[in-house]
């Protein structure tokens, strides 16, 4: 094809090659970072002042970490990764260290990252030994020719890349373990449980005991006939973490990391690591990171839906985010999201009682919010 013809074709299809940061106008006043640490039944009544203070401190630390990178000219990609790592290292959130337990007493982590300037993306799912899954997701994006890796393969890849691996017991926290026990007690004898016929064929991995040690398998369950138990998560509290950012060069990025949902069944993957569901970024529209009942966020392709409304319908970010979340609610799901667009507008809607969230702009002042 003649070069001129190719150029005309690309212009006609609306294709715009990704611009590298150096070629975009630099504007330090537009740097923006927004984060969430999960949505759910988070009310003043069920939180002590000490707990609230602890959450505020880590959220503030996460914001300041990302801000410092953006402020000195770092990319939105570096900022969202570093910001999420702070929350992954805290036991307070359902990501990394504080990940919730699966039905089988394990911690299986998911994460995704996306670069809005290139539409490159990386994610990992069902990993049990990677200390910071968000960095593994970034390695998948940058060091492999793939977008998503799961389980043992993702862990081997992380090891090859020199990322920090930990014993699965690193993810044990007493509070999360007790959440699982409560969920298991409440779901006993439920319709979902009756439909799950134990089978000798399936052998789930050993349970993690409070001591951090592992016990023998508790017996397997057939995937066929699986119906969700009424208590899928304890207290309807989602603790996934996420960050979205706009850098000085006008590039957007999004990152999300989670332990999934308490009492989730073997191999369950939520929305967080699925590009377009829990995580999405495109310089043409916005960057989005979600938290909530993953099954509904997957079905509504929430993150991409928000971006599509902004890109194709020119909806303002806040309206787009709210419209998509309303769709989730109509399906029966709940949760929230944080989003930032190319102009630095921030949206942080949720349809639960609260959402750990915050944002920071060029002046460096952290804004941390929890309740409605
Ligand atoms: N969205 C996550 C999932 O379904 C849960 C959360 O937001 O905490 O895996």
Coordinates of N, CA and C and ligand atoms in Angstrom, one line a residue, residues 36 38-39 94 110 232-233 237-241 258-261 264 268-273 290-295 297, ligand 1:
X36 N -8.9 4.5 45.6 CA -9.9 3.9 46.4 C -9.3 2.7 47.2
X38 N -11.6 0.4 48.5 CA -12.7 -0.5 48.7 C -14.0 0.3 49.1
X39 N -15.1 -0.3 48.7 CA -16.5 0.3 49.0 C -17.2 -0.7 49.9
X94 N -8.1 -5.1 51.3 CA -8.2 -6.4 50.7 C -7.3 -6.5 49.4
X110 N -5.5 -11.0 42.7 CA -5.6 -10.5 41.3 C -5.1 -9.1 41.2
X232 N -21.5 -14.5 50.4 CA -20.3 -14.6 49.5 C -19.2 -13.8 50.2
X233 N -19.6 -12.7 50.7 CA -18.6 -11.9 51.4 C -19.2 -11.5 52.8
X237 N -18.5 -5.8 52.4 CA -17.4 -4.8 52.4 C -16.3 -5.2 51.4
X238 N -16.1 -4.4 50.5 CA -15.1 -4.7 49.4 C -13.9 -3.9 49.8
X239 N -12.7 -4.5 49.7 CA -11.5 -3.8 50.2 C -10.4 -3.6 49.1
X240 N -10.9 -4.0 47.9 CA -9.9 -3.8 46.7 C -9.3 -2.4 46.7
X241 N -8.1 -2.3 46.2 CA -7.5 -1.0 46.1 C -7.2 -0.6 44.7
X258 N -6.4 -6.7 44.3 CA -7.4 -7.3 45.2 C -7.1 -8.7 45.6
X259 N -7.7 -9.1 46.7 CA -7.7 -10.5 47.2 C -9.0 -11.1 46.7
X260 N -9.9 -10.4 46.0 CA -11.1 -10.9 45.6 C -12.2 -10.8 46.6
X261 N -13.0 -11.8 46.8 CA -14.1 -11.7 47.8 C -14.0 -12.9 48.8
X264 N -14.7 -16.9 48.3 CA -14.8 -17.2 46.9 C -14.4 -18.6 46.6
X268 N -12.0 -18.8 41.2 CA -12.8 -17.6 40.9 C -11.9 -16.4 40.6
X269 N -12.2 -15.7 39.6 CA -11.5 -14.5 39.3 C -12.5 -13.3 39.2
X270 N -12.2 -12.2 39.8 CA -13.1 -11.1 39.8 C -12.9 -10.1 38.7
X271 N -13.4 -8.9 38.8 CA -13.3 -7.9 37.8 C -11.9 -7.2 37.7
X272 N -11.3 -7.1 38.9 CA -10.0 -6.3 39.0 C -9.0 -6.6 37.9
X273 N -8.7 -7.9 37.7 CA -7.6 -8.1 36.7 C -8.1 -8.2 35.3
X290 N -12.0 0.0 39.6 CA -13.3 -0.3 40.3 C -13.1 -1.1 41.6
X291 N -14.2 -1.1 42.4 CA -14.3 -2.0 43.6 C -15.7 -2.3 43.7
X292 N -16.0 -3.5 44.1 CA -17.4 -3.9 44.3 C -17.6 -5.4 44.0
X293 N -18.8 -5.8 43.8 CA -19.2 -7.2 43.6 C -18.7 -7.5 42.2
X294 N -17.6 -8.2 42.1 CA -16.9 -8.3 40.8 C -17.8 -9.0 39.7
X295 N -18.6 -9.9 40.0 CA -19.4 -10.6 39.0 C -20.2 -9.6 38.2
X297 N -19.6 -6.3 38.0 CA -18.7 -5.4 37.3 C -18.2 -6.0 36.0
Ligands
LIG1 N1 -14.1 -6.3 43.0 C1 -13.4 -7.3 43.8 C2 -13.7 -8.6 43.3 O1 -14.9 -8.9 43.0 C3 -13.8 -7.2 45.2 C4 -13.5 -5.8 45.9 O2 -13.8 -4.8 45.3 O3 -13.1 -5.8 47.0 O4 -12.9 -9.5 43.2

